[in-house]
């Protein structure tokens, strides 16, 4: 290139910088300054994006009306102590002392009336006794002439469903005949988002720590592993030491399998520690373990959509609420349960679960604070539904005061 051509090129570059109002970096110091300005700009944009994200999360964490006793988190200022509130009698005393007892109304507490179709969607959480409820459904199926759609029972559990998978499942449930029950280990699905009729949502909950202990020994069960290896013959057989690993030792030794780290998203092994995930949904914000944001979303879905969230820890109360709030499917459930109680309660029960020490339970319980908040929320809501339906009878028999 000739000197003349080179000078013309340089003049063009200078002109380009001039009209773009960028100073031409004649010296290395100016070039560094320009790079610094660019980095500052990009950092500003990134910070602005993070700030927007934090504000979005803050909105999700704001106290809302979705609280079983009209409370938020551990905001128990008056009345019984928090641990007392999480019993039927404690809930009764609290509602009475705050003037809420007289306002209890089964119509308000019954989300069955909000369903567009007479179909139950049981998106069963793992290790909450869903197999026992399935066994009860098997008996009710003959008694009431209801139909259990078993397609979901054969599906492999997925942590999240993509939008198209959610739509497909919602369409499957929406197309079922009246009087059908769909059961699957799957997270909450918003049928309204897909402009599809809303079914009757139900589920169960269990003490969070007891759930993970139950899962730990369940995956080591001979029956489950025999079925698993028979289905997937290519899988390598685990070593004997894995089957014999004690939960107490696993926790105390800091074994990665027994680490329950708050806000963790990825797990060393699958352990179903996120009970709230089944109620929160498929959004990425539902994944962090023991997340207050995920718990808040789960609460809102329960309060808005679920007809009943029961617990086998309160069998009689749960069955009574099922009978009262979803009679089309559960009328006579308590009688059916009494007749078939052995078969129902022993289904999929691990009778060889070793003893877990109290200090180990206490150790891991500290990492389940928000999971317990959700669990107690569901229990309090269940007690409110039960009291609303049976208050006069309970008071007449002097069973509460």
Coordinates of C-alpha atoms in Angstrom, one line a residue, residues 110 211 215 233 267 290 343:
X110 CA -63.9 -25.7 49.3
X211 CA -39.9 -38.0 53.9
X215 CA -36.7 -42.2 50.5
X233 CA -30.6 -54.8 32.7
X267 CA -28.1 -32.8 43.7
X290 CA -35.7 -24.7 50.9
X343 CA -54.1 -53.6 52.9

